[in-house]
CSV table of C-alpha atoms and ligand atoms in Angstrom, one decimal:
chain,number,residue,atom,x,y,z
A,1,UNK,CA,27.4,-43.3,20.6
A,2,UNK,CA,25.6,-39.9,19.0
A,3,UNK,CA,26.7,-38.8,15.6
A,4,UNK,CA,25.5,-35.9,13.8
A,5,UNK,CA,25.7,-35.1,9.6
A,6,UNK,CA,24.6,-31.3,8.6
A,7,UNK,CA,22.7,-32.2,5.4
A,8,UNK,CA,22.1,-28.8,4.2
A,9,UNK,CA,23.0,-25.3,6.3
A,10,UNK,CA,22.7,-21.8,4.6
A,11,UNK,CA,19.8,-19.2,4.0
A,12,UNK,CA,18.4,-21.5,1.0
A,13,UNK,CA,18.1,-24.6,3.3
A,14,UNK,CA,18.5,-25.9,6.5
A,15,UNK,CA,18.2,-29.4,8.1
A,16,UNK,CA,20.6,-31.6,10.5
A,17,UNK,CA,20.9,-35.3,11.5
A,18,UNK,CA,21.8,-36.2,15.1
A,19,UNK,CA,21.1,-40.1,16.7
A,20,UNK,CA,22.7,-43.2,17.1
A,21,UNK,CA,21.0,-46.8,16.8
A,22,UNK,CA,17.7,-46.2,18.3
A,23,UNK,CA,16.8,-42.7,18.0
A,24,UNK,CA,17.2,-40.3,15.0
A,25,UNK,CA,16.1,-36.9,15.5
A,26,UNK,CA,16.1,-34.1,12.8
A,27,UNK,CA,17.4,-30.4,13.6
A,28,UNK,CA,14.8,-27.8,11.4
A,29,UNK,CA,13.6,-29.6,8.1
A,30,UNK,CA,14.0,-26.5,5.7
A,31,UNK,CA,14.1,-28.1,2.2
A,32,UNK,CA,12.3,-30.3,-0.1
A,33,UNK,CA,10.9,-33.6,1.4
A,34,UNK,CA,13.0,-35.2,-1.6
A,35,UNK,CA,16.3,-33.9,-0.6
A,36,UNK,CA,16.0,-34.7,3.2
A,37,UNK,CA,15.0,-38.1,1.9
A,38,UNK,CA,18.0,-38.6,0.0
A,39,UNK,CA,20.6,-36.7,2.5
A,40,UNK,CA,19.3,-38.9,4.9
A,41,UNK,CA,19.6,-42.2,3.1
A,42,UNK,CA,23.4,-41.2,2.1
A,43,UNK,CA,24.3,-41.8,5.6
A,44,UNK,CA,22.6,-44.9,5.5
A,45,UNK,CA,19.3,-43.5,8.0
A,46,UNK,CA,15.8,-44.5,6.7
A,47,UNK,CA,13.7,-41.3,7.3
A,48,UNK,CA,10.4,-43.8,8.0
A,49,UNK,CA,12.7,-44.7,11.4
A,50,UNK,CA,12.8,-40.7,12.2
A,51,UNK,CA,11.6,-40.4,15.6
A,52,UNK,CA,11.2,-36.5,16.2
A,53,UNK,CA,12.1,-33.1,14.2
A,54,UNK,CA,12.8,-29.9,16.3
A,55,UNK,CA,12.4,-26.9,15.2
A,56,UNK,CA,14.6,-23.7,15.9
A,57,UNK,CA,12.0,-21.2,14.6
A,58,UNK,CA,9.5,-20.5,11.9
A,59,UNK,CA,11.9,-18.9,9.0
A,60,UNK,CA,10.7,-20.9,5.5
A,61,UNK,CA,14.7,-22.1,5.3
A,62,UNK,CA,14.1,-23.9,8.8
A,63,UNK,CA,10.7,-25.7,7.7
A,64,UNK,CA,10.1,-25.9,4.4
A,65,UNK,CA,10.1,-30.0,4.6
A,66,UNK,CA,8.6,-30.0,7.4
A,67,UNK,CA,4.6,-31.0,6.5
A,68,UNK,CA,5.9,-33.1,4.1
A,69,UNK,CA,8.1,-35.2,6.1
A,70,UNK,CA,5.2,-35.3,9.0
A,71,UNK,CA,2.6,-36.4,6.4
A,72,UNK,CA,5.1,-38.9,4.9
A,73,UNK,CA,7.1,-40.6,7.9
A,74,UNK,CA,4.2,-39.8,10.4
A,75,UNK,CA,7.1,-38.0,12.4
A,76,UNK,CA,6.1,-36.0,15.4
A,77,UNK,CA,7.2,-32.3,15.9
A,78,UNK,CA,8.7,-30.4,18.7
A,79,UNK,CA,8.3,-26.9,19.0
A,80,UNK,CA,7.9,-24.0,21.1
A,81,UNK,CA,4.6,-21.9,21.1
A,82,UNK,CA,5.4,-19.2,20.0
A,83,UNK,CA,7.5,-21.6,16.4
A,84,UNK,CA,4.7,-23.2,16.1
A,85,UNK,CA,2.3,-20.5,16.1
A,86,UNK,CA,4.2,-19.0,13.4
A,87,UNK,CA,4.4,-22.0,11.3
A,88,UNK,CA,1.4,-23.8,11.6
A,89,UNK,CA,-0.6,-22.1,8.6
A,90,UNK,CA,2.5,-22.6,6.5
A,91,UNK,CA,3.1,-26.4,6.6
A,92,UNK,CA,-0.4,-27.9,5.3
A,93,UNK,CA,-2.8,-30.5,6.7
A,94,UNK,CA,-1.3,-32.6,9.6
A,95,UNK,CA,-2.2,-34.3,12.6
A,96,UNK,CA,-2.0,-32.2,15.6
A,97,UNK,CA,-1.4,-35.0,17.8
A,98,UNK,CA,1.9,-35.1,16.0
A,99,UNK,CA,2.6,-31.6,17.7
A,100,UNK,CA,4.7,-31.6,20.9
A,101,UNK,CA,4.9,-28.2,22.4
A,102,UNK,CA,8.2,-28.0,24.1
A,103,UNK,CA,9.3,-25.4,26.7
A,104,UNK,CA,12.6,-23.2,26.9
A,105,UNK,CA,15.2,-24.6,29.1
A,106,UNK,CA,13.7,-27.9,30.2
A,107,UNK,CA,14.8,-31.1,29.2
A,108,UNK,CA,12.7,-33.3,27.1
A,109,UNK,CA,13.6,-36.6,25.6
A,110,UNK,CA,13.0,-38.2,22.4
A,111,UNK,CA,14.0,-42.1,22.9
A,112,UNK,CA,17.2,-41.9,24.5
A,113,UNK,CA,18.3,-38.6,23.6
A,114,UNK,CA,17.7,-36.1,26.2
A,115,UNK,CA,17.0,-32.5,23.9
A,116,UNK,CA,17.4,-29.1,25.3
A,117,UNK,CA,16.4,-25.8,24.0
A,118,UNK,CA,17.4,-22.2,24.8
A,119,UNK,CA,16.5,-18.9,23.8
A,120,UNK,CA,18.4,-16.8,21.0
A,121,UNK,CA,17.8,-13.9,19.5
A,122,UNK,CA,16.6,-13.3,16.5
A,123,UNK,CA,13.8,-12.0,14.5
A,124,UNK,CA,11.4,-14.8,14.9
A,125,UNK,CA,8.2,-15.7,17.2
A,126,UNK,CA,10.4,-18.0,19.9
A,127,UNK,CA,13.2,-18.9,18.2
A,128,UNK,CA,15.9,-21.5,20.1
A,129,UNK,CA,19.2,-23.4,20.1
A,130,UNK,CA,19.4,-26.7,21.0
A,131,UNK,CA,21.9,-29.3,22.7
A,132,UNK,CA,21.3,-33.2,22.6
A,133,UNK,CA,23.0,-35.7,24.6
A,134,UNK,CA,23.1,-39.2,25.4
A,135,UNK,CA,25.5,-41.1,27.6
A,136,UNK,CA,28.6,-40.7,25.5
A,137,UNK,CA,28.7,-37.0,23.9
A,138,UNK,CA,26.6,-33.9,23.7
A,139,UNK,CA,26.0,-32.0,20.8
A,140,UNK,CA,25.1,-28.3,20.1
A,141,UNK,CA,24.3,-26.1,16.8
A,142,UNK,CA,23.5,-22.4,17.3
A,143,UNK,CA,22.5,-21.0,14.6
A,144,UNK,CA,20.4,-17.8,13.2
A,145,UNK,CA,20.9,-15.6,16.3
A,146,UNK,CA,21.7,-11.8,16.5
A,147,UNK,CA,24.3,-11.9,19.4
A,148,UNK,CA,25.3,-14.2,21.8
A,149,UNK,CA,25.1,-14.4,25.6
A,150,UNK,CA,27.0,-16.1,28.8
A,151,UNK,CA,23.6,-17.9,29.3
A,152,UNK,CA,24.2,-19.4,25.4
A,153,UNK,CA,28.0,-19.9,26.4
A,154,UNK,CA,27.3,-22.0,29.4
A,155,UNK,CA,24.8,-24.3,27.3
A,156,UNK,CA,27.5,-25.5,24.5
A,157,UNK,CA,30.7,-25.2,26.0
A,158,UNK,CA,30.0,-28.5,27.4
A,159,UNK,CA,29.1,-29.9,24.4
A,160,UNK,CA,31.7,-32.3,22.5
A,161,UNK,CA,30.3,-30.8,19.1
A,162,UNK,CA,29.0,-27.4,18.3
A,163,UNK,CA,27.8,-25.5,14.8
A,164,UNK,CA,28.0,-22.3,15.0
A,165,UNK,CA,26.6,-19.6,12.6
A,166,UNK,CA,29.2,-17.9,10.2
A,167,UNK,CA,26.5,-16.0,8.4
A,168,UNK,CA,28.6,-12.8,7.0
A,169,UNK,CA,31.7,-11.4,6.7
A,170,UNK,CA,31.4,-7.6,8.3
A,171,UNK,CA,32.6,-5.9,5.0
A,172,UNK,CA,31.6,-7.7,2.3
A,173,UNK,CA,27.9,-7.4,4.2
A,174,UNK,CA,28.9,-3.5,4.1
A,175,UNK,CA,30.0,-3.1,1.0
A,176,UNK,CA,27.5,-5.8,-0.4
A,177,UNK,CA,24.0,-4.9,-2.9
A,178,UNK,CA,21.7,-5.6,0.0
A,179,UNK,CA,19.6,-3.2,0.3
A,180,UNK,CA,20.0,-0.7,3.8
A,181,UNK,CA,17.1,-2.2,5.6
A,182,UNK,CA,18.7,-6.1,5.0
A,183,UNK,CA,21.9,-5.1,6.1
A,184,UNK,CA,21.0,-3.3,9.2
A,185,UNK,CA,18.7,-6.6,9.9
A,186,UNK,CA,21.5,-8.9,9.4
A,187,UNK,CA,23.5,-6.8,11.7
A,188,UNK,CA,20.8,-6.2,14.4
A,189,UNK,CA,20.7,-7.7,17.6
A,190,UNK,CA,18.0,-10.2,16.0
A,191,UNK,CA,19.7,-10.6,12.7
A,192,UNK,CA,22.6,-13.7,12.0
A,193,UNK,CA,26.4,-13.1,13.1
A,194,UNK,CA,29.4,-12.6,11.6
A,195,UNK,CA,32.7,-14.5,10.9
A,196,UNK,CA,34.5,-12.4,13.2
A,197,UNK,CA,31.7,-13.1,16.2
A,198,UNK,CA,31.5,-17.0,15.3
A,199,UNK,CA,35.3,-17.0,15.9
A,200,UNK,CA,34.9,-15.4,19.4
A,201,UNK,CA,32.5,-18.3,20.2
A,202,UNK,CA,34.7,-20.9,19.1
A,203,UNK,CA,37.7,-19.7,21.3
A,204,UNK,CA,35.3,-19.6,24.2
A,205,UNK,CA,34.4,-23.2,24.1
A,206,UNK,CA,37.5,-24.0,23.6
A,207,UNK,CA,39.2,-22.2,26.0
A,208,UNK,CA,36.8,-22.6,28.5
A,209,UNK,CA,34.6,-25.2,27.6
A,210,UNK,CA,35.4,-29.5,26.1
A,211,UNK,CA,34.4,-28.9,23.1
A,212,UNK,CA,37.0,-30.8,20.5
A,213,UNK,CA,35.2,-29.9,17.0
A,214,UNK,CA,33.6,-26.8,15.5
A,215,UNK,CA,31.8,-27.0,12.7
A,216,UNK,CA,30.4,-23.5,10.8
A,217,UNK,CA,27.5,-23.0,8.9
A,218,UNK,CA,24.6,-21.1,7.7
A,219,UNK,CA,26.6,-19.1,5.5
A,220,UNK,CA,25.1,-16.7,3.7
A,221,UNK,CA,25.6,-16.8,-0.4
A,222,UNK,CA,26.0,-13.0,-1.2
A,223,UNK,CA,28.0,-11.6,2.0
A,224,UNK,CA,30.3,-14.7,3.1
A,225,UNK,CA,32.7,-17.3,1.1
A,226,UNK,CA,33.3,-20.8,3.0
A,227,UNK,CA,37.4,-20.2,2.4
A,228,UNK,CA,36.9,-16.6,4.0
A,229,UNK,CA,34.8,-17.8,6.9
A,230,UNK,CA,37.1,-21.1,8.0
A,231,UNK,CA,39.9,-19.1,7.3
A,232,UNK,CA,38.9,-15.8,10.0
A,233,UNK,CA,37.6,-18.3,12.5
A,234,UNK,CA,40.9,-20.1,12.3
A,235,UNK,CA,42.9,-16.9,13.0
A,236,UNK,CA,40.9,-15.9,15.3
A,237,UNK,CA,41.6,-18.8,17.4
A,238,UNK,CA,45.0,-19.2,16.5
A,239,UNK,CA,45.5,-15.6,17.8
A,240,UNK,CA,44.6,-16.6,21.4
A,241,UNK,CA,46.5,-19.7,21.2
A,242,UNK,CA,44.6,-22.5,19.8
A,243,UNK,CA,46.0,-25.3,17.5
A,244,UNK,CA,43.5,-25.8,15.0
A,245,UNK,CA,43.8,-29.5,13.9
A,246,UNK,CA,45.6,-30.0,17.2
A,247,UNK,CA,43.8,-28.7,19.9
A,248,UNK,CA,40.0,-28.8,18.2
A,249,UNK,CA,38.8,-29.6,14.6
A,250,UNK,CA,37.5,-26.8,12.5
A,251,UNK,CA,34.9,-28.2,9.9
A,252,UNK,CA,32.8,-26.5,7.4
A,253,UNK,CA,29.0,-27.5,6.1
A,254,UNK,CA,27.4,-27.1,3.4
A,255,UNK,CA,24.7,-24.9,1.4
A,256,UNK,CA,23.3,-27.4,-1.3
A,257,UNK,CA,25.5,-30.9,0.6
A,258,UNK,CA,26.1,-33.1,3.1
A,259,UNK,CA,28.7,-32.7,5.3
A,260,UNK,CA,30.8,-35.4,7.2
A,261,UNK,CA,29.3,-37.9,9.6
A,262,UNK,CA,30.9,-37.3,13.4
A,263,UNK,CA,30.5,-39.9,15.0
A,264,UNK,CA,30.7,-39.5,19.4
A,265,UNK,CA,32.0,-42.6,21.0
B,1,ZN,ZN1,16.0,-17.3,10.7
B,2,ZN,ZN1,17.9,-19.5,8.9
């Protein structure tokens, strides 16, 4: 079994549960140590039996919690160079024997979960996606990339699970107050993707891939609407041919709440 629960996704916040019985792992730690606690204890995990939080990248909505949860729960940290580089000056006083400096594309494990991460890009020192699996199901979550590549494709379309970044709808991004410089970082090569691109993803894995449930996130607040990002995802993958509800499950998370609990059997 491997279950995962977003408890916050979006540029405010960003922090994700994945385990099973004897191993619970956090996915970026980007809000108050008080929420994580409480996310965490509505689906029934204590956060003193965390065993490990990886980080994607240094971005203050990725590790806000971070030093607090460390200092707290005594919870060790995996990170790439180049993450941790950028974040170490940001998260306070901790013991650096708590620090586990993780490569790109080589397996690690934490307890029983064996923990991948890949490159993405995006405007950050090393930033990464990572897959988790155990026996019974794999589990992916890209989020805060610029573009995706086959490299990316091949790592989650064997997943069971994935999360994938919805960040923006094209127009209202255009159209939106952000000032030029934002928007032409958003839409960068390093910046976040679109609706329209997460959709492409999804009918990938789909298509080519086992993956059975999609969930979206990081949305942002000003350029994107949950209703308007489920809704283009869905068409997009119902224009190549995919049942949604039939053939995979389309799920959103949430900005300032928990999501479901999926549980892999
Ligand atoms: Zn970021
Ligand atoms: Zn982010």
């Amino acid at each position: 079994m491997i279950s995962f629960c977003s408890l916050a996704s979006g540029s405010s916040g960003n922090s994700q549960y994945i385990g099973n019985k004897t191993t619970k792992i956090l996915l970026d730690a980007g809000l108050s140590g008080k929420y994580i606690k409480s996310g965490l204890e509505g689906i029934g995990v204590d956060p003193t039996d965390l065993d490990g939080i990886v980080i994607t990248h240094e971005h203050s909505d990725h590790i806000k919690g971070v030093g607090v949860l460390m200092r707290r729960y005594d919870v060790p940290i995996y990170v790439t160079e180049g993450t941790w580089n950028g974040m170490s000056e940001k998260i306070g006083k901790i013991d650096s024997e708590k620090v586990n400096i993780i490569k790109n594309d080589e397996l690690f494990k934490i307890k029983d979960i064996e923990v991948k991460a890949y490159p993405v890009s995006h405007d950050a020192n090393d930033p990464v996606g990572f897959t988790f699996q155990n026996g019974t199901g794999k589990i992916g979550v890209i989020t805060d990339l610029g573009h995706y590549t086959d490299t990316i494709l091949n790592e989650i379309r064997t997943c069971d699970l994935v999360m994938i970044e919805a960040n923006h709808d094209e127009e209202m991004l255009q159209m939106g107050s952000y000032p030029y410089y934002l928007k032409r970082r958003i839409l960068s090569e390093v910046g976040h993707i679109s609706n329209e691109v997460s959709g492409e993803i999804a009918c990938d894995i789909v298509k080519n891939g086992k993956t059975r449930n999609i969930l979206l996130g990081h949305l942002s607040r000003e350029n994107n609407f949950p209703d308007l990002a489920y809704e283009t995802v869905k068409s997009i993958m119902e224009s190549e041919g995919i049942r949604v509800g039939d053939d995979v499950m389309l799920n959103m998370t949430y900005r300032d709440k928990i999501g479901g609990l999926f549980v892999i059997k």
